Short mmCIF file of C-alpha atoms in Angstrom, two decimals:
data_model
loop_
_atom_site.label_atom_id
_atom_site.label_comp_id
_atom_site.label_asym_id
_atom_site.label_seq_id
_atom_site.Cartn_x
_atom_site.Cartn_y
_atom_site.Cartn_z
CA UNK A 12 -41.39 48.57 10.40
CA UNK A 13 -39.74 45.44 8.86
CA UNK A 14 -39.68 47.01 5.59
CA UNK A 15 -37.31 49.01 6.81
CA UNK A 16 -34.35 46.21 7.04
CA UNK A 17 -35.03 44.50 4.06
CA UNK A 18 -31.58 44.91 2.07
CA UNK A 19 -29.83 42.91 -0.38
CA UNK A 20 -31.61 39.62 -0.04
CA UNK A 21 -31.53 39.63 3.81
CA UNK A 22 -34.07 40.52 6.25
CA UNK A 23 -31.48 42.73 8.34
CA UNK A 24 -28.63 44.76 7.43
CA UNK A 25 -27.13 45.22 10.91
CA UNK A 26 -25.28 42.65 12.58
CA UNK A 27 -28.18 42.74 15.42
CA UNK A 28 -30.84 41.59 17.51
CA UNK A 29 -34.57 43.16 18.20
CA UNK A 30 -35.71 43.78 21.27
CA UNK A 31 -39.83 44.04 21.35
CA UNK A 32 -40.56 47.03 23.53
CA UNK A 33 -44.48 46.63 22.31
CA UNK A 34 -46.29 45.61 26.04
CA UNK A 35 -48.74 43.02 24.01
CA UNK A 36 -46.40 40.99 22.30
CA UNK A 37 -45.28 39.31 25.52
CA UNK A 38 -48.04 37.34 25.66
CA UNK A 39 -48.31 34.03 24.12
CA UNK A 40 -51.34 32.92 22.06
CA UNK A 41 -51.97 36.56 21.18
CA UNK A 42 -49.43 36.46 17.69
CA UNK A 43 -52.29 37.74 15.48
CA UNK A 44 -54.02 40.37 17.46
CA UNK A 45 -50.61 42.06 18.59
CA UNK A 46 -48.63 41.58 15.16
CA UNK A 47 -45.92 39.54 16.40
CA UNK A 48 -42.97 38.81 13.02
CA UNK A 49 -43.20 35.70 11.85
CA UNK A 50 -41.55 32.30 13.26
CA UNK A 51 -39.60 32.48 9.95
CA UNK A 52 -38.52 35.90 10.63
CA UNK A 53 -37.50 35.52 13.93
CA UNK A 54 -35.08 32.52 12.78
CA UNK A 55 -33.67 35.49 10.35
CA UNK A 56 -33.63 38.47 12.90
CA UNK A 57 -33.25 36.99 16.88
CA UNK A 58 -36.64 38.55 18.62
CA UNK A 59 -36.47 38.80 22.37
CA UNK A 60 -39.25 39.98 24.87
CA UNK A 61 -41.92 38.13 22.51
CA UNK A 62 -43.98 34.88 24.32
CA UNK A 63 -42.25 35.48 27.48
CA UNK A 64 -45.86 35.14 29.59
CA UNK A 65 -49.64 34.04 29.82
CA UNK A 66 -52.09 36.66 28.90
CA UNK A 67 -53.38 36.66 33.08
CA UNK A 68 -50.04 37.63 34.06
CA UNK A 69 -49.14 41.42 35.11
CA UNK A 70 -46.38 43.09 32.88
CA UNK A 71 -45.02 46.25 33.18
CA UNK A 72 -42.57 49.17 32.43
CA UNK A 73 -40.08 48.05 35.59
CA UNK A 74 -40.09 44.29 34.47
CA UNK A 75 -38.61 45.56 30.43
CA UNK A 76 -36.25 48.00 31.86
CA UNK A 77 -34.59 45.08 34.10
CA UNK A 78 -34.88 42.45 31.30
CA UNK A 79 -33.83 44.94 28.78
CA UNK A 80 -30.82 45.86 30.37
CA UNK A 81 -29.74 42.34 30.41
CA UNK A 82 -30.75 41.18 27.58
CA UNK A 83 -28.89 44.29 25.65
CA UNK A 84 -25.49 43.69 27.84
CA UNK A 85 -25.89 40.25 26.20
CA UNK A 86 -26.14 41.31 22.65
CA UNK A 87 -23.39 43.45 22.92
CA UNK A 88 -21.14 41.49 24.57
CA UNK A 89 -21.79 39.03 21.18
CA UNK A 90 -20.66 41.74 19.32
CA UNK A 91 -23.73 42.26 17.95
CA UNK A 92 -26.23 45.36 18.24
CA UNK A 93 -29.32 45.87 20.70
CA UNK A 94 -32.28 47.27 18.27
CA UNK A 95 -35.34 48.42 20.65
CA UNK A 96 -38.17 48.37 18.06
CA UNK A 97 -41.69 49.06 18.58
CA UNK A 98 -44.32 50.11 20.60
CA UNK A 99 -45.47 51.57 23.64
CA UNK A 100 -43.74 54.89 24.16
CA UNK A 101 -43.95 55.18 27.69
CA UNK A 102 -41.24 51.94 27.79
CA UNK A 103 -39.30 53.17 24.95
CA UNK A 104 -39.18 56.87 27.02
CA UNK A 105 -38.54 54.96 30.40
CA UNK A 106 -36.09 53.03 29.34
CA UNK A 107 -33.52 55.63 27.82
CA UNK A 108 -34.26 58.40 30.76
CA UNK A 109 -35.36 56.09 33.45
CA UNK A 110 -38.15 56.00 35.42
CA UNK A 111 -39.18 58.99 37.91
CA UNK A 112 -38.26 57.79 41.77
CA UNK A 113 -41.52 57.51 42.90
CA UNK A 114 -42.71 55.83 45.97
CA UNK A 115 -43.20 52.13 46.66
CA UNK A 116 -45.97 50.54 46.22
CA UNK A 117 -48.21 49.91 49.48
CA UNK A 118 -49.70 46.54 49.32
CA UNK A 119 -53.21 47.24 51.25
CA UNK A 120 -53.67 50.44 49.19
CA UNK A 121 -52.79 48.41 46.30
CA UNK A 122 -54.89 45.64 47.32
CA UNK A 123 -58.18 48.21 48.13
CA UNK A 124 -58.12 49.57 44.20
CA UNK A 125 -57.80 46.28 42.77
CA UNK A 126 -61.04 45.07 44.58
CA UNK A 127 -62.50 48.57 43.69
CA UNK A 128 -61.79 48.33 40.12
CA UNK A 129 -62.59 44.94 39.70
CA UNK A 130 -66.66 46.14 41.04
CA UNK A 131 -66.41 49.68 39.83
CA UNK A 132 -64.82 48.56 36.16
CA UNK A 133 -61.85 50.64 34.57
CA UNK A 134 -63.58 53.17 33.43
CA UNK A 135 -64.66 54.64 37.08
CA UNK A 136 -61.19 54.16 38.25
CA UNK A 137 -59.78 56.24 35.22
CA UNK A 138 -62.06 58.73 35.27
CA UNK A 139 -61.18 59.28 39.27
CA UNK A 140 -57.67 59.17 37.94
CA UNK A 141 -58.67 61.77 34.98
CA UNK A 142 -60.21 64.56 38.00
CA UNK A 143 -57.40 64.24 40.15
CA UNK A 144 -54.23 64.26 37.65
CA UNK A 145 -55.57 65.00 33.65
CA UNK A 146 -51.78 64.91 32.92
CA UNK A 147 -51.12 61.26 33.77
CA UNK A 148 -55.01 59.86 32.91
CA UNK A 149 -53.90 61.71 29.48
CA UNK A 150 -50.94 58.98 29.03
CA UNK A 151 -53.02 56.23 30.17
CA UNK A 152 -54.85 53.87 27.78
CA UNK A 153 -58.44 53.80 29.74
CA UNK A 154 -57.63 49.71 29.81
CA UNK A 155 -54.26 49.90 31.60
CA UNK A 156 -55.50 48.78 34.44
CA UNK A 157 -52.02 48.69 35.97
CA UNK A 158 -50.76 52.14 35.08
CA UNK A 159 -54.28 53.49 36.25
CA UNK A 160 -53.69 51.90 40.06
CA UNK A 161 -50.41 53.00 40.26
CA UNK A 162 -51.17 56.62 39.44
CA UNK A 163 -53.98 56.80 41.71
CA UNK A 164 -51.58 54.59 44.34
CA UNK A 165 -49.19 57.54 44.29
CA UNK A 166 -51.55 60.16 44.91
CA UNK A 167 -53.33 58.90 47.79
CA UNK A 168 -50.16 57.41 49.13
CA UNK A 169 -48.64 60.47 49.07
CA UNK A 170 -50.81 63.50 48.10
CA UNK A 171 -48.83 64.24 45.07
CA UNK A 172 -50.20 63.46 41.68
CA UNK A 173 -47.70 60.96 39.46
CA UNK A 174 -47.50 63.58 36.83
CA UNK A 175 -45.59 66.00 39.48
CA UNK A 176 -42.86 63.27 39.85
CA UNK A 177 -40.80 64.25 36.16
CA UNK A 178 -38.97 62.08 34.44
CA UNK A 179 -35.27 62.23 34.41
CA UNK A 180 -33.50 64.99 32.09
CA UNK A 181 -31.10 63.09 31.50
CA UNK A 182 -30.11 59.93 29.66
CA UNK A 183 -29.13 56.96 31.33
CA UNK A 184 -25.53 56.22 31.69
CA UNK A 185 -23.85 53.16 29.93
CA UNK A 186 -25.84 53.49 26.57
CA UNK A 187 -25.17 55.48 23.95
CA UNK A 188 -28.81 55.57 22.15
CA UNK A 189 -29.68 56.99 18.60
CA UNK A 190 -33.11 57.32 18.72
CA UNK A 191 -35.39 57.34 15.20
CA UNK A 192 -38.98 58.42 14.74
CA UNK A 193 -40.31 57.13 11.20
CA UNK A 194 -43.25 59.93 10.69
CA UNK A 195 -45.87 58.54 8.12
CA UNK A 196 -48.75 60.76 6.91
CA UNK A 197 -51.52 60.38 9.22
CA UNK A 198 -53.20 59.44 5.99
CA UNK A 199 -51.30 56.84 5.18
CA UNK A 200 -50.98 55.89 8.89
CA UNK A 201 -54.73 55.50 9.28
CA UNK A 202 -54.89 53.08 5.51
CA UNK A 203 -52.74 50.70 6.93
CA UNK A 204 -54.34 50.39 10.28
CA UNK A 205 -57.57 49.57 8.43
CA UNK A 206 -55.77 47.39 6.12
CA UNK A 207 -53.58 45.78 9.20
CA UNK A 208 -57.25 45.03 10.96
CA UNK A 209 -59.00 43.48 7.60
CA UNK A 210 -55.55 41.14 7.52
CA UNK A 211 -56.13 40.42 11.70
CA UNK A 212 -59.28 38.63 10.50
CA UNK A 213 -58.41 36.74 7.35
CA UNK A 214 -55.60 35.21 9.19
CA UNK A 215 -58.21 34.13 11.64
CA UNK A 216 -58.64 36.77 14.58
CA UNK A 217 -61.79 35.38 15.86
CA UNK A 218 -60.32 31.62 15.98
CA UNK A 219 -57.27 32.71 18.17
CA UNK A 220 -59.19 35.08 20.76
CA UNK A 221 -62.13 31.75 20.62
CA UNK A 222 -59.04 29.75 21.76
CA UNK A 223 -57.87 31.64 24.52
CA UNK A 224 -61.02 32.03 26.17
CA UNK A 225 -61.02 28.19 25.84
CA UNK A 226 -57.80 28.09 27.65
CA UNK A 227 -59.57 30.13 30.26
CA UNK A 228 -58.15 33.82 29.73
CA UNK A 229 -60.85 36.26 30.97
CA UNK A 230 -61.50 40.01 30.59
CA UNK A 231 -60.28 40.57 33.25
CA UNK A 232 -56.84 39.01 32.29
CA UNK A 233 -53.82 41.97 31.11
CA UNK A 234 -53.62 40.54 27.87
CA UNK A 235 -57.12 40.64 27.10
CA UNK A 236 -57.74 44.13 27.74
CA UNK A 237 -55.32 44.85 24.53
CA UNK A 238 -56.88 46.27 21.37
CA UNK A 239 -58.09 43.76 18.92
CA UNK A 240 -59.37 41.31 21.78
CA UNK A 241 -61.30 43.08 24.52
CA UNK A 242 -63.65 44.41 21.12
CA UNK A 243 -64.93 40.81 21.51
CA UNK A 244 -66.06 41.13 24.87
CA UNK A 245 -68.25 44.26 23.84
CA UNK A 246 -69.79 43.38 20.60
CA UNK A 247 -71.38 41.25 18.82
CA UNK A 248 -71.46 41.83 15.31
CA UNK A 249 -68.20 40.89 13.48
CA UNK A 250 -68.28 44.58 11.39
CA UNK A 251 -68.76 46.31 14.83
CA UNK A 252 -65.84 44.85 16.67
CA UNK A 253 -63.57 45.23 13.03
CA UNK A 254 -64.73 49.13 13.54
CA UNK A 255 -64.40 49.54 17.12
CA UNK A 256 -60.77 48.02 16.63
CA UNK A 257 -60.10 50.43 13.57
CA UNK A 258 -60.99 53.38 15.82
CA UNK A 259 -59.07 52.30 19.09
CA UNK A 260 -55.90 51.55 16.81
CA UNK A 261 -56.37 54.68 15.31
CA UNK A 262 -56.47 56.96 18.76
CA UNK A 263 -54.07 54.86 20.31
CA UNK A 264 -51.23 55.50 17.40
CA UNK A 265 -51.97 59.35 18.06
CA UNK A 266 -51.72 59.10 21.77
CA UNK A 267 -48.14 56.88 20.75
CA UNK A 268 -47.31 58.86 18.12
CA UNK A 269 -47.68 62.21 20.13
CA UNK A 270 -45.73 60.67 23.27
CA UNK A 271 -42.91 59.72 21.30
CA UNK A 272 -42.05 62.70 18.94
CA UNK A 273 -41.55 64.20 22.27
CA UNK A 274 -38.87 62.80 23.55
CA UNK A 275 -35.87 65.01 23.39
CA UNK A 276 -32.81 63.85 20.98
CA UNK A 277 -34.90 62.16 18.85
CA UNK A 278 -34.62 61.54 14.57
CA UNK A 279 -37.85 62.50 13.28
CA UNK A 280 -38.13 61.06 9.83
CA UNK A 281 -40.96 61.48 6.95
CA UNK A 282 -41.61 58.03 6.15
CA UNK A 283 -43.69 56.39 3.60
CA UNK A 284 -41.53 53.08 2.58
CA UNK A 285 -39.99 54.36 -0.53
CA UNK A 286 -37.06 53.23 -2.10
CA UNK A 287 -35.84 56.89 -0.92
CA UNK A 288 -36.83 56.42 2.31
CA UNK A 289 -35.13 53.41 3.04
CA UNK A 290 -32.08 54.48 1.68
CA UNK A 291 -32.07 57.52 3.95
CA UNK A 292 -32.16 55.38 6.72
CA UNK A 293 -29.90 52.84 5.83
CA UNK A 294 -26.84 55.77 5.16
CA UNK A 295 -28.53 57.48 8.52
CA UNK A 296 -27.46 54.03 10.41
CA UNK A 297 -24.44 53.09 8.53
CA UNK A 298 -23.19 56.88 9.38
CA UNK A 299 -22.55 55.81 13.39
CA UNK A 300 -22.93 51.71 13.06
CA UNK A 301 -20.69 51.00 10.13
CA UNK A 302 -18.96 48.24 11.93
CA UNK A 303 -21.86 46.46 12.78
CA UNK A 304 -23.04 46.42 8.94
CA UNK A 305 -23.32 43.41 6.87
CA UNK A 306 -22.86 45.71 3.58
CA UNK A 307 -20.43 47.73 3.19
#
């Protein structure tokens, strides 16, 4: 992605400031695992919603909408512009249509599926979630613990699955978004995941996830369950959890990839980080955000 704002010896060509809409990278002590930027490059290009919380602390789609909203009002009222890179999809989606008004949570249902999941395990839970709504279980990564009690919290709160409460048609008011896809070739996709994982270890995967456990972060912590550190908890062979993270990168991006192209309004682009490609972006952007351009 950062390729993509590299442009005549700076790191950014807008006059902006990213907002991280990935749900991993607000955890601190997990920098390699998630593929936080750099210290260096976040001195460069202002990074919010990165090392916000501990990896045993709950985040969710309802906590970056509110703290998105403010921090974007505050960007703007700089004069600078609010960038939403990354991520997870489903926040990206929720965030420019909104969430679907579902009902609030009940806290002794809630409290009845976290004791069932924590004896049962995740996979029970989402497979109960996967017979009675395939539509939402479909969206759900099998270790989104929170998503999965929620889903099944609607349903037996109300006797309606989630997936029957739509999203919003519409945008929200007070933004107005331009919304880019960068399409790689699967191929190409799937060489720099395994190329991205062999990197996760040089720079010393198995040193940071070692550290948090030290620091007492379980499996049962959020931030453990995310790809590249709950492998560690199921293998033992160094070339089994670098495969097993390979393959869960690999079907996640296609579950991401596929939730995102969906989203109506959006600029699908062919992307392989060419020269061309960069360019096509860069007039693309310049096109509706000339004035907030460094170049002109």
């Amino acid at each position: 992605m950062y390729d993509l704002f590299c442009s005549k010896g700076s790191h950014f060509f807008l006059t902006g400031e990213v907002i991280s809409a990935d749900s991993m990278q607000v955890y601190k002590g997990m920098d390699i695992g998630t593929a936080k930027p750099t210290k260096d490059f976040c001195k460069d290009v202002p990074h919010h919603l990165i090392d916000i919380i501990s990896p045993n602390e709950q985040y969710n789609v309802s906590d970056f909408i509110d703290e998105t909203d403010k921090i974007c009002k505050e960007i703007y009222s700089n004069g600078k512009l609010p960038v939403i890179c990354g991520g997870t999809g489903f926040y990206i989606r929720s965030f420019m249509y909104g969430l679907p008004k579902t009902p609030e949570s009940d806290p002794e249902l809630r409290e009845n599926l976290k004791k069932r999941i924590k004896i049962e395990g995740n996979i029970a839970l989402y497979n109960e979630l996967k017979s009675i709504d395939p539509e939402s279980a479909n969206k759900i990564h099998v270790n989104d613990e929170y998503r999965i009690l929620r889903a099944l919290e609607v349903y037996y709160l109300t006797g309606n699955t989630r997936s029957s409460y739509k999203i919003e048609q519409d945008l929200r008011d007070g933004y107005d978004f331009t919304f880019l896809v960068l399409e790689p070739p699967r191929e190409l996709l799937h060489k720099r995941i395994e190329q991205r994982v062999e990197q996760m270890f040089e720079m010393g995967l198995k040193n940071e996830f070692d550290s948090l456990i030290k620091q007492g972060y379980t499996q049962e912590c959020p931030g453990m369950k995310a790809i590249g550190y709950q492998e560690f908890f199921l293998y033992d062979s160094e070339e089994k959890i670098k495969e097993r993270i390979i393959h869960n990168s690999k079907k996640y991006a296609k579950k991401q990839y596929t939730y995102i192209r969906d989203i109506p309004g959006s600029i699908n682009i062919s992307y392989q980080a060419t020269e061309n490609d960069i360019e096509k972006v860069y007039n693309l952007l310049k096109q509706k955000f000339s004035d907030y351009f460094l170049f002109q």
